[in-house]
PDB file of C-alpha atoms in Angstrom:
ATOM      1  CA  MET A  13       0.000   0.000   0.000  1.00 78.00           C
ATOM      2  CA  GLU A  14       1.234   3.449  -0.913  1.00 87.00           C
ATOM      3  CA  ILE A  15      -0.116   6.304   1.205  1.00 93.00           C
ATOM      4  CA  THR A  16       0.643   9.598  -0.406  1.00 94.00           C
ATOM      5  CA  ILE A  17       0.152  13.230   0.477  1.00 95.00           C
ATOM      6  CA  SER A  18      -1.764  14.797  -2.369  1.00 93.00           C
ATOM      7  CA  LYS A  19      -2.237  18.335  -1.066  1.00 94.00           C
ATOM      8  CA  TYR A  20      -1.153  20.439   1.897  1.00 96.00           C
ATOM      9  CA  ILE A  21      -1.684  23.861   3.392  1.00 97.00           C
ATOM     10  CA  LYS A  22       0.105  26.057   5.876  1.00 97.00           C
ATOM     11  CA  ILE A  23      -1.357  29.166   7.528  1.00 97.00           C
ATOM     12  CA  GLU A  24       0.932  31.303   9.634  1.00 96.00           C
ATOM     13  CA  ASN A  25       1.803  34.994  10.061  1.00 95.00           C
ATOM     14  CA  ASN A  26      -1.293  36.091   8.114  1.00 96.00           C
ATOM     15  CA  THR A  27      -0.081  34.121   5.095  1.00 96.00           C
ATOM     16  CA  ILE A  28      -1.325  31.021   3.303  1.00 97.00           C
ATOM     17  CA  TRP A  29       0.868  28.545   1.462  1.00 96.00           C
ATOM     18  CA  LEU A  30      -0.897  25.900  -0.610  1.00 96.00           C
ATOM     19  CA  ASN A  31       1.320  23.026  -1.768  1.00 94.00           C
ATOM     20  CA  GLY A  32       4.303  25.152  -0.783  1.00 93.00           C
ATOM     21  CA  GLU A  33       3.248  28.145  -2.856  1.00 94.00           C
ATOM     22  CA  LYS A  34       2.267  31.411  -1.224  1.00 95.00           C
ATOM     23  CA  VAL A  35      -1.312  32.087  -2.349  1.00 96.00           C
ATOM     24  CA  PHE A  36      -2.425  34.883  -0.047  1.00 97.00           C
ATOM     25  CA  SER A  37      -1.009  37.261   2.501  1.00 97.00           C
ATOM     26  CA  ALA A  38      -2.667  39.922   4.630  1.00 96.00           C
ATOM     27  CA  GLY A  39      -0.748  42.825   6.104  1.00 89.00           C
ATOM     28  CA  PRO A  40       1.323  42.158   9.230  1.00 89.00           C
ATOM     29  CA  ASP A  41      -0.869  44.575  11.191  1.00 93.00           C
ATOM     30  CA  THR A  42      -4.025  42.564  10.485  1.00 96.00           C
ATOM     31  CA  ASP A  43      -5.280  41.024  13.707  1.00 96.00           C
ATOM     32  CA  PHE A  44      -6.284  37.351  13.846  1.00 97.00           C
ATOM     33  CA  GLY A  45     -10.043  37.985  13.929  1.00 95.00           C
ATOM     34  CA  THR A  46      -9.900  40.251  10.892  1.00 96.00           C
ATOM     35  CA  PHE A  47      -7.634  37.798   9.056  1.00 97.00           C
ATOM     36  CA  MET A  48     -10.150  35.010   9.622  1.00 96.00           C
ATOM     37  CA  LYS A  49     -13.015  37.156   8.318  1.00 95.00           C
ATOM     38  CA  VAL A  50     -10.954  38.123   5.266  1.00 96.00           C
ATOM     39  CA  LEU A  51     -10.306  34.440   4.500  1.00 97.00           C
ATOM     40  CA  TYR A  52     -13.948  33.510   5.098  1.00 95.00           C
ATOM     41  CA  ARG A  53     -15.053  36.030   2.480  1.00 94.00           C
ATOM     42  CA  ARG A  54     -12.139  35.516   0.080  1.00 96.00           C
ATOM     43  CA  TYR A  55     -12.808  31.774  -0.112  1.00 95.00           C
ATOM     44  CA  ALA A  56     -16.615  32.252  -0.168  1.00 92.00           C
ATOM     45  CA  VAL A  57     -17.135  29.773   2.652  1.00 93.00           C
ATOM     46  CA  LYS A  58     -20.853  30.511   3.300  1.00 88.00           C
ATOM     47  CA  TYR A  59     -21.220  28.789   6.662  1.00 90.00           C
ATOM     48  CA  LEU A  60     -22.699  31.100   9.286  1.00 84.00           C
ATOM     49  CA  LYS A  61     -21.794  28.760  12.125  1.00 89.00           C
ATOM     50  CA  PHE A  62     -18.190  29.776  11.475  1.00 93.00           C
ATOM     51  CA  PHE A  63     -18.745  33.033  13.358  1.00 92.00           C
ATOM     52  CA  LYS A  64     -19.753  31.155  16.495  1.00 92.00           C
ATOM     53  CA  MET A  65     -16.574  29.089  16.596  1.00 95.00           C
ATOM     54  CA  ASP A  66     -13.654  29.796  18.895  1.00 96.00           C
ATOM     55  CA  ASN A  67     -10.365  30.940  17.382  1.00 97.00           C
ATOM     56  CA  LEU A  68      -8.811  27.462  17.281  1.00 98.00           C
ATOM     57  CA  SER A  69     -11.789  25.975  15.464  1.00 98.00           C
ATOM     58  CA  LYS A  70     -11.956  28.933  13.074  1.00 97.00           C
ATOM     59  CA  LEU A  71      -8.326  28.383  12.130  1.00 98.00           C
ATOM     60  CA  GLY A  72      -8.631  24.614  11.653  1.00 98.00           C
ATOM     61  CA  PHE A  73     -11.967  24.954   9.879  1.00 98.00           C
ATOM     62  CA  LEU A  74     -10.757  27.560   7.376  1.00 98.00           C
ATOM     63  CA  ALA A  75      -7.527  25.640   6.731  1.00 98.00           C
ATOM     64  CA  SER A  76      -9.634  22.560   5.934  1.00 98.00           C
ATOM     65  CA  GLU A  77     -12.006  24.545   3.714  1.00 98.00           C
ATOM     66  CA  ILE A  78      -9.128  25.914   1.640  1.00 98.00           C
ATOM     67  CA  LEU A  79      -7.374  22.538   1.532  1.00 97.00           C
ATOM     68  CA  LEU A  80     -10.515  20.678   0.470  1.00 97.00           C
ATOM     69  CA  ALA A  81     -11.832  23.218  -2.044  1.00 94.00           C
ATOM     70  CA  GLY A  82     -12.651  21.366  -5.248  1.00 89.00           C
ATOM     71  CA  GLN A  83     -11.716  17.964  -3.803  1.00 90.00           C
ATOM     72  CA  GLY A  84     -15.242  16.569  -3.490  1.00 89.00           C
ATOM     73  CA  LEU A  85     -14.043  13.968  -0.979  1.00 93.00           C
ATOM     74  CA  VAL A  86     -17.511  12.651  -0.127  1.00 94.00           C
ATOM     75  CA  LYS A  87     -18.134  11.990  -3.832  1.00 94.00           C
ATOM     76  CA  HIS A  88     -15.021   9.867  -4.131  1.00 93.00           C
ATOM     77  CA  TYR A  89     -14.959   8.107  -0.749  1.00 95.00           C
ATOM     78  CA  PRO A  90     -17.586   6.677   1.630  1.00 97.00           C
ATOM     79  CA  ASN A  91     -18.241   9.166   4.476  1.00 97.00           C
ATOM     80  CA  ASP A  92     -17.204   6.630   7.105  1.00 98.00           C
ATOM     81  CA  LYS A  93     -13.806   6.085   5.459  1.00 97.00           C
ATOM     82  CA  ILE A  94     -12.744   9.728   5.688  1.00 98.00           C
ATOM     83  CA  GLY A  95     -10.647  10.394   8.798  1.00 98.00           C
ATOM     84  CA  VAL A  96      -9.425  13.550  10.514  1.00 98.00           C
ATOM     85  CA  PHE A  97      -6.355  13.526  12.784  1.00 98.00           C
ATOM     86  CA  LEU A  98      -5.079  16.771  14.226  1.00 98.00           C
ATOM     87  CA  SER A  99      -2.309  17.644  16.645  1.00 97.00           C
ATOM     88  CA  ASN A 100      -1.968  20.667  18.840  1.00 96.00           C
ATOM     89  CA  SER A 101       0.329  22.120  21.524  1.00 97.00           C
ATOM     90  CA  ASN A 102      -1.891  24.446  23.511  1.00 97.00           C
ATOM     91  CA  SER A 103      -5.122  22.476  23.428  1.00 97.00           C
ATOM     92  CA  THR A 104      -7.997  24.946  24.009  1.00 97.00           C
ATOM     93  CA  LEU A 105      -6.104  27.210  26.390  1.00 97.00           C
ATOM     94  CA  ASP A 106      -7.361  30.381  24.686  1.00 96.00           C
ATOM     95  CA  ILE A 107     -11.044  29.570  25.114  1.00 97.00           C
ATOM     96  CA  ASP A 108     -10.405  27.972  28.531  1.00 97.00           C
ATOM     97  CA  GLN A 109      -9.055  31.326  29.708  1.00 96.00           C
ATOM     98  CA  GLN A 110     -12.003  33.204  28.190  1.00 95.00           C
ATOM     99  CA  TYR A 111     -14.421  30.836  29.887  1.00 96.00           C
ATOM    100  CA  TYR A 112     -12.629  31.140  33.209  1.00 96.00           C
ATOM    101  CA  ASP A 113     -12.708  34.958  32.976  1.00 95.00           C
ATOM    102  CA  LEU A 114     -16.446  34.751  32.345  1.00 93.00           C
ATOM    103  CA  ILE A 115     -17.255  32.617  35.389  1.00 94.00           C
ATOM    104  CA  LYS A 116     -14.673  33.729  37.960  1.00 95.00           C
ATOM    105  CA  ASP A 117     -16.941  36.405  39.460  1.00 93.00           C
ATOM    106  CA  SER A 118     -19.453  34.508  41.594  1.00 91.00           C
ATOM    107  CA  ASP A 119     -21.643  37.621  41.846  1.00 90.00           C
ATOM    108  CA  ASN A 120     -21.906  37.814  38.084  1.00 88.00           C
ATOM    109  CA  TYR A 121     -22.019  34.135  37.228  1.00 91.00           C
ATOM    110  CA  PHE A 122     -23.431  33.578  33.751  1.00 90.00           C
ATOM    111  CA  PRO A 123     -21.565  30.677  32.112  1.00 92.00           C
ATOM    112  CA  SER A 124     -21.852  30.712  28.350  1.00 93.00           C
ATOM    113  CA  PRO A 125     -22.770  27.325  26.827  1.00 94.00           C
ATOM    114  CA  ALA A 126     -21.488  28.563  23.464  1.00 93.00           C
ATOM    115  CA  LEU A 127     -18.013  29.138  24.941  1.00 94.00           C
ATOM    116  CA  PHE A 128     -18.051  25.983  27.031  1.00 95.00           C
ATOM    117  CA  VAL A 129     -18.593  23.679  24.055  1.00 95.00           C
ATOM    118  CA  TYR A 130     -15.256  24.787  22.609  1.00 96.00           C
ATOM    119  CA  THR A 131     -13.237  23.872  25.710  1.00 96.00           C
ATOM    120  CA  LEU A 132     -12.282  20.530  24.164  1.00 95.00           C
ATOM    121  CA  PRO A 133      -9.756  20.446  21.300  1.00 93.00           C
ATOM    122  CA  ASN A 134     -11.568  17.690  19.382  1.00 95.00           C
ATOM    123  CA  ILE A 135     -14.476  20.078  18.788  1.00 96.00           C
ATOM    124  CA  MET A 136     -12.321  21.567  16.030  1.00 97.00           C
ATOM    125  CA  ILE A 137     -12.432  18.180  14.298  1.00 98.00           C
ATOM    126  CA  GLY A 138     -16.169  18.002  14.938  1.00 97.00           C
ATOM    127  CA  GLU A 139     -16.704  21.304  13.123  1.00 96.00           C
ATOM    128  CA  ILE A 140     -14.765  20.045  10.083  1.00 97.00           C
ATOM    129  CA  CYS A 141     -16.638  16.725  10.081  1.00 98.00           C
ATOM    130  CA  ILE A 142     -20.092  18.293  10.488  1.00 95.00           C
ATOM    131  CA  LYS A 143     -19.538  20.728   7.632  1.00 96.00           C
ATOM    132  CA  ASN A 144     -18.162  18.079   5.281  1.00 96.00           C
ATOM    133  CA  LYS A 145     -20.287  15.125   6.477  1.00 96.00           C
ATOM    134  CA  PHE A 146     -17.201  13.075   7.345  1.00 98.00           C
ATOM    135  CA  ARG A 147     -17.997  10.167   9.650  1.00 97.00           C
ATOM    136  CA  GLY A 148     -14.740   8.213   9.774  1.00 98.00           C
ATOM    137  CA  GLU A 149     -12.132   7.802  12.495  1.00 98.00           C
ATOM    138  CA  SER A 150     -10.820  10.924  14.194  1.00 98.00           C
ATOM    139  CA  ALA A 151      -8.411  11.836  16.975  1.00 97.00           C
ATOM    140  CA  THR A 152      -6.721  14.878  18.498  1.00 96.00           C
ATOM    141  CA  PHE A 153      -3.155  14.549  19.766  1.00 97.00           C
ATOM    142  CA  ILE A 154      -1.743  17.046  22.245  1.00 97.00           C
ATOM    143  CA  MET A 155       2.023  17.296  22.054  1.00 96.00           C
ATOM    144  CA  LYS A 156       4.707  19.797  23.041  1.00 95.00           C
ATOM    145  CA  GLU A 157       5.529  20.589  19.433  1.00 93.00           C
ATOM    146  CA  TYR A 158       4.424  19.078  16.157  1.00 94.00           C
ATOM    147  CA  ASP A 159       5.959  15.637  15.816  1.00 95.00           C
ATOM    148  CA  PRO A 160       4.587  13.580  12.910  1.00 96.00           C
ATOM    149  CA  ASN A 161       6.525  10.558  14.188  1.00 95.00           C
ATOM    150  CA  ILE A 162       3.756  10.196  16.762  1.00 93.00           C
ATOM    151  CA  THR A 163       0.899  10.236  14.271  1.00 95.00           C
ATOM    152  CA  VAL A 164       2.253   8.674  11.087  1.00 96.00           C
ATOM    153  CA  ASP A 165       2.141   5.043  12.266  1.00 95.00           C
ATOM    154  CA  TYR A 166      -1.279   5.554  13.852  1.00 96.00           C
ATOM    155  CA  ILE A 167      -2.660   6.842  10.567  1.00 97.00           C
ATOM    156  CA  LYS A 168      -0.864   4.159   8.541  1.00 95.00           C
ATOM    157  CA  ASN A 169      -2.389   1.418  10.691  1.00 96.00           C
ATOM    158  CA  LEU A 170      -5.870   2.777  10.121  1.00 97.00           C
ATOM    159  CA  PHE A 171      -5.235   2.655   6.361  1.00 96.00           C
ATOM    160  CA  LEU A 172      -3.900  -0.910   6.649  1.00 95.00           C
ATOM    161  CA  GLN A 173      -6.963  -1.996   8.637  1.00 96.00           C
ATOM    162  CA  ASN A 174      -9.151  -0.389   5.965  1.00 95.00           C
ATOM    163  CA  LYS A 175     -10.705   1.859   8.629  1.00 97.00           C
ATOM    164  CA  ILE A 176      -9.976   4.869   6.413  1.00 97.00           C
ATOM    165  CA  LYS A 177      -9.327   5.409   2.725  1.00 95.00           C
ATOM    166  CA  VAL A 178      -8.391   9.076   2.959  1.00 96.00           C
ATOM    167  CA  CYS A 179      -7.637  11.483   5.776  1.00 97.00           C
ATOM    168  CA  ILE A 180      -6.914  15.052   6.696  1.00 98.00           C
ATOM    169  CA  ALA A 181      -4.135  15.337   9.210  1.00 98.00           C
ATOM    170  CA  GLY A 182      -1.757  17.924  10.605  1.00 98.00           C
ATOM    171  CA  PHE A 183      -1.246  20.479  13.314  1.00 98.00           C
ATOM    172  CA  VAL A 184      -3.495  23.385  14.361  1.00 98.00           C
ATOM    173  CA  ASP A 185      -2.516  25.522  17.306  1.00 98.00           C
ATOM    174  CA  TYR A 186      -3.761  28.846  18.652  1.00 98.00           C
ATOM    175  CA  THR A 187      -2.799  31.119  21.537  1.00 96.00           C
ATOM    176  CA  LYS A 188      -3.525  34.826  21.807  1.00 93.00           C
ATOM    177  CA  ASP A 189       0.105  35.489  20.827  1.00 93.00           C
ATOM    178  CA  ASN A 190       0.594  32.975  18.058  1.00 95.00           C
ATOM    179  CA  TYR A 191      -1.133  30.621  15.674  1.00 97.00           C
ATOM    180  CA  ASP A 192      -0.111  27.938  13.244  1.00 96.00           C
ATOM    181  CA  ALA A 193      -2.054  25.611  10.973  1.00 98.00           C
ATOM    182  CA  PHE A 194      -0.645  22.860   8.787  1.00 98.00           C
ATOM    183  CA  LEU A 195      -2.966  20.323   7.186  1.00 98.00           C
ATOM    184  CA  TYR A 196      -2.410  17.689   4.557  1.00 97.00           C
ATOM    185  CA  LEU A 197      -4.580  15.279   2.622  1.00 96.00           C
ATOM    186  CA  ALA A 198      -3.350  11.673   2.598  1.00 96.00           C
ATOM    187  CA  GLU A 199      -4.817   9.083   0.284  1.00 93.00           C
ATOM    188  CA  ASN A 200      -4.217   5.442  -0.449  1.00 85.00           C
ATOM    189  CA  THR A 201      -3.355   5.972  -4.052  1.00 77.00           C
ATOM    190  CA  GLU A 202      -0.279   6.350  -6.172  1.00 66.00           C
ATOM    191  CA  LEU A 203      -0.654   9.840  -7.459  1.00 60.00           C
ATOM    192  CA  LEU A 204       1.628  11.479  -9.929  1.00 60.00           C
ATOM    193  CA  ASN A 205       3.906  13.739  -7.859  1.00 69.00           C
ATOM    194  CA  GLY A 206       2.369  12.389  -4.666  1.00 81.00           C
ATOM    195  CA  ILE A 207       4.585  12.662  -1.614  1.00 93.00           C
ATOM    196  CA  ALA A 208       5.133   9.515   0.455  1.00 94.00           C
ATOM    197  CA  HIS A 209       3.401   9.720   3.831  1.00 95.00           C
ATOM    198  CA  ASN A 210       6.282   9.520   6.293  1.00 95.00           C
ATOM    199  CA  ALA A 211       7.494  11.677   9.170  1.00 97.00           C
ATOM    200  CA  GLU A 212      10.505  13.039   7.323  1.00 96.00           C
ATOM    201  CA  ASN A 213       8.440  14.268   4.376  1.00 96.00           C
ATOM    202  CA  ILE A 214       5.765  15.705   6.653  1.00 97.00           C
ATOM    203  CA  ASN A 215       8.370  17.584   8.664  1.00 95.00           C
ATOM    204  CA  ASN A 216       9.863  18.943   5.438  1.00 95.00           C
ATOM    205  CA  LEU A 217       6.457  20.156   4.290  1.00 96.00           C
ATOM    206  CA  TYR A 218       5.670  21.635   7.687  1.00 95.00           C
ATOM    207  CA  TYR A 219       8.875  23.671   7.781  1.00 90.00           C
ATOM    208  CA  GLN A 220       8.875  24.407   4.075  1.00 80.00           C
ATOM    209  CA  ARG A 221       8.959  28.059   3.011  1.00 59.00           C
ATOM    210  CA  GLU A 222       9.156  29.405  -0.488  1.00 52.00           C
TER     211      GLU A 222
ATOM    212  CA  MET B  27     -43.386  46.284  23.092  1.00 83.00           C
ATOM    213  CA  GLU B  28     -41.937  47.298  19.719  1.00 89.00           C
ATOM    214  CA  GLU B  29     -38.988  48.885  21.482  1.00 93.00           C
ATOM    215  CA  LEU B  30     -38.364  45.671  23.414  1.00 96.00           C
ATOM    216  CA  VAL B  31     -38.539  43.620  20.202  1.00 97.00           C
ATOM    217  CA  GLU B  32     -35.920  45.833  18.534  1.00 96.00           C
ATOM    218  CA  LYS B  33     -33.687  45.672  21.628  1.00 97.00           C
ATOM    219  CA  LEU B  34     -34.013  41.884  21.708  1.00 97.00           C
ATOM    220  CA  LYS B  35     -33.063  41.566  18.047  1.00 96.00           C
ATOM    221  CA  LYS B  36     -29.803  43.443  18.686  1.00 96.00           C
ATOM    222  CA  GLU B  37     -29.068  41.427  21.822  1.00 97.00           C
ATOM    223  CA  ILE B  38     -29.718  38.115  20.060  1.00 96.00           C
ATOM    224  CA  ILE B  39     -27.399  39.067  17.213  1.00 95.00           C
ATOM    225  CA  GLU B  40     -24.655  40.008  19.672  1.00 94.00           C
ATOM    226  CA  GLN B  41     -25.114  37.087  22.073  1.00 93.00           C
ATOM    227  CA  LEU B  42     -25.274  34.460  19.323  1.00 94.00           C
ATOM    228  CA  ASN B  43     -22.552  35.996  17.135  1.00 91.00           C
ATOM    229  CA  LEU B  44     -24.868  36.227  14.134  1.00 91.00           C
ATOM    230  CA  GLU B  45     -22.178  38.068  12.258  1.00 85.00           C
ATOM    231  CA  GLU B  46     -23.858  38.601   8.895  1.00 83.00           C
ATOM    232  CA  ILE B  47     -27.379  39.257  10.196  1.00 89.00           C
ATOM    233  CA  GLU B  48     -28.825  42.753  10.703  1.00 93.00           C
ATOM    234  CA  PRO B  49     -31.756  43.504  13.053  1.00 95.00           C
ATOM    235  CA  ASP B  50     -33.962  44.260  10.045  1.00 94.00           C
ATOM    236  CA  ASP B  51     -33.269  40.774   8.668  1.00 92.00           C
ATOM    237  CA  ILE B  52     -35.081  39.247  11.637  1.00 93.00           C
ATOM    238  CA  ASP B  53     -38.840  38.925  11.291  1.00 94.00           C
ATOM    239  CA  PRO B  54     -40.000  38.942  14.928  1.00 95.00           C
ATOM    240  CA  ALA B  55     -42.815  36.486  14.151  1.00 94.00           C
ATOM    241  CA  THR B  56     -40.650  33.917  12.316  1.00 92.00           C
ATOM    242  CA  PRO B  57     -39.494  30.811  14.234  1.00 93.00           C
ATOM    243  CA  LEU B  58     -35.928  31.258  15.478  1.00 92.00           C
ATOM    244  CA  PHE B  59     -35.080  27.560  15.272  1.00 90.00           C
ATOM    245  CA  ASP B  60     -34.907  25.196  12.321  1.00 77.00           C
ATOM    246  CA  GLU B  61     -36.167  27.741   9.804  1.00 73.00           C
ATOM    247  CA  GLY B  62     -35.696  31.491  10.287  1.00 74.00           C
ATOM    248  CA  LEU B  63     -32.251  32.028  11.777  1.00 80.00           C
ATOM    249  CA  GLY B  64     -31.581  28.293  11.916  1.00 78.00           C
ATOM    250  CA  LEU B  65     -30.518  28.359  15.546  1.00 88.00           C
ATOM    251  CA  ASP B  66     -29.478  25.168  17.359  1.00 88.00           C
ATOM    252  CA  SER B  67     -29.650  23.745  20.895  1.00 90.00           C
ATOM    253  CA  ILE B  68     -26.566  25.651  22.090  1.00 92.00           C
ATOM    254  CA  ASP B  69     -28.181  28.869  20.875  1.00 94.00           C
ATOM    255  CA  ALA B  70     -31.263  27.980  22.924  1.00 94.00           C
ATOM    256  CA  LEU B  71     -29.084  27.724  26.030  1.00 94.00           C
ATOM    257  CA  GLU B  72     -27.475  31.066  25.178  1.00 95.00           C
ATOM    258  CA  LEU B  73     -30.935  32.653  24.893  1.00 96.00           C
ATOM    259  CA  ILE B  74     -31.828  31.291  28.334  1.00 95.00           C
ATOM    260  CA  VAL B  75     -28.622  32.874  29.721  1.00 94.00           C
ATOM    261  CA  LEU B  76     -29.509  36.143  27.947  1.00 96.00           C
ATOM    262  CA  LEU B  77     -32.965  36.214  29.535  1.00 96.00           C
ATOM    263  CA  GLU B  78     -31.511  35.639  32.981  1.00 94.00           C
ATOM    264  CA  LYS B  79     -28.579  38.030  32.630  1.00 93.00           C
ATOM    265  CA  GLU B  80     -30.293  40.968  30.930  1.00 94.00           C
ATOM    266  CA  TYR B  81     -33.861  40.642  32.220  1.00 95.00           C
ATOM    267  CA  GLY B  82     -33.564  38.572  35.392  1.00 95.00           C
ATOM    268  CA  GLN B  83     -36.071  36.126  33.907  1.00 94.00           C
ATOM    269  CA  LYS B  84     -35.807  32.389  34.416  1.00 93.00           C
ATOM    270  CA  ILE B  85     -37.719  29.836  32.413  1.00 92.00           C
ATOM    271  CA  GLU B  86     -38.901  27.838  35.409  1.00 87.00           C
ATOM    272  CA  ASP B  87     -40.820  25.198  33.457  1.00 88.00           C
ATOM    273  CA  PRO B  88     -38.486  23.570  30.868  1.00 84.00           C
ATOM    274  CA  LYS B  89     -41.542  22.296  28.978  1.00 88.00           C
ATOM    275  CA  LYS B  90     -42.446  25.893  28.152  1.00 91.00           C
ATOM    276  CA  GLY B  91     -38.971  26.715  26.798  1.00 92.00           C
ATOM    277  CA  LYS B  92     -39.822  25.783  23.230  1.00 92.00           C
ATOM    278  CA  GLU B  93     -42.939  27.947  23.295  1.00 94.00           C
ATOM    279  CA  ILE B  94     -41.168  30.942  24.890  1.00 96.00           C
ATOM    280  CA  LEU B  95     -38.142  30.802  22.579  1.00 96.00           C
ATOM    281  CA  TYR B  96     -40.249  30.261  19.461  1.00 95.00           C
ATOM    282  CA  SER B  97     -39.690  33.755  18.044  1.00 95.00           C
ATOM    283  CA  VAL B  98     -38.540  37.236  19.056  1.00 97.00           C
ATOM    284  CA  ASN B  99     -42.187  38.143  19.629  1.00 97.00           C
ATOM    285  CA  THR B 100     -42.780  35.231  22.034  1.00 97.00           C
ATOM    286  CA  ILE B 101     -39.605  36.067  23.975  1.00 97.00           C
ATOM    287  CA  ALA B 102     -40.672  39.711  24.225  1.00 97.00           C
ATOM    288  CA  GLU B 103     -44.128  38.633  25.404  1.00 96.00           C
ATOM    289  CA  PHE B 104     -42.572  36.405  28.081  1.00 96.00           C
ATOM    290  CA  ILE B 105     -40.405  39.290  29.353  1.00 96.00           C
ATOM    291  CA  ARG B 106     -43.371  41.675  29.344  1.00 94.00           C
ATOM    292  CA  LYS B 107     -45.595  39.288  31.293  1.00 93.00           C
ATOM    293  CA  ASN B 108     -42.955  38.592  33.920  1.00 90.00           C
ATOM    294  CA  SER B 109     -41.582  42.094  34.430  1.00 82.00           C
TER     295      SER B 109
END
């Protein structure tokens, strides 16, 4: 079996690289919230639930939307064979802090259910799956820094067991000071110019800059 | 009552992060869930928090929640009756 990476995306520093090529950049002074709105409109996402998401989910969701544009995954694969596997360093620390700030005053205690639902990092995967109707295996890995060595064998085994036929995987991290999204599409097919799915190649793509 | 309806529309937009919706887009008689604004169960919980936080109103009988949160008009009527 040959698992290959057919497409990948990196979003960092208000810039998007698709398959290693810079495709869009906003000014360095653009704040994260504005950058997300700019991408939402630029890529004509049309999904109002996006505005209710926390920052981590917005980042992962938009990265997946741009990565999957034109792919038609659910037309080519059964829904339950499409997996999503994301890694992350800071879990949901940003929204955890927001939620804590909201409830810390016992005299003004109005917990927000809409914030609370985002205090689990796998909700980001849920948002991607709901939008795209993916129903396959999924997992979120929390690690100090992105290390594809940890996830590559896990994903490979799921392919070997025929649990998945395609997956989106990568790293999506958000803190109020920094953010980073790297997603790739891996398929069990020998594509022309496909990149073999191994930790070395994934690391090269992750750190790749034009 | 009309003033309360307009105030509620703005508060709902803000509380539920309905980014691309303007107050005039909301028909106060249209169902908020499923059709209309297409709100979901989390939005319902947020509306309950809004009622408690801004108006000091609690929906004591959960069975009546669906009826009270049916539309902006029904929410306004609930606030008016209980104020």
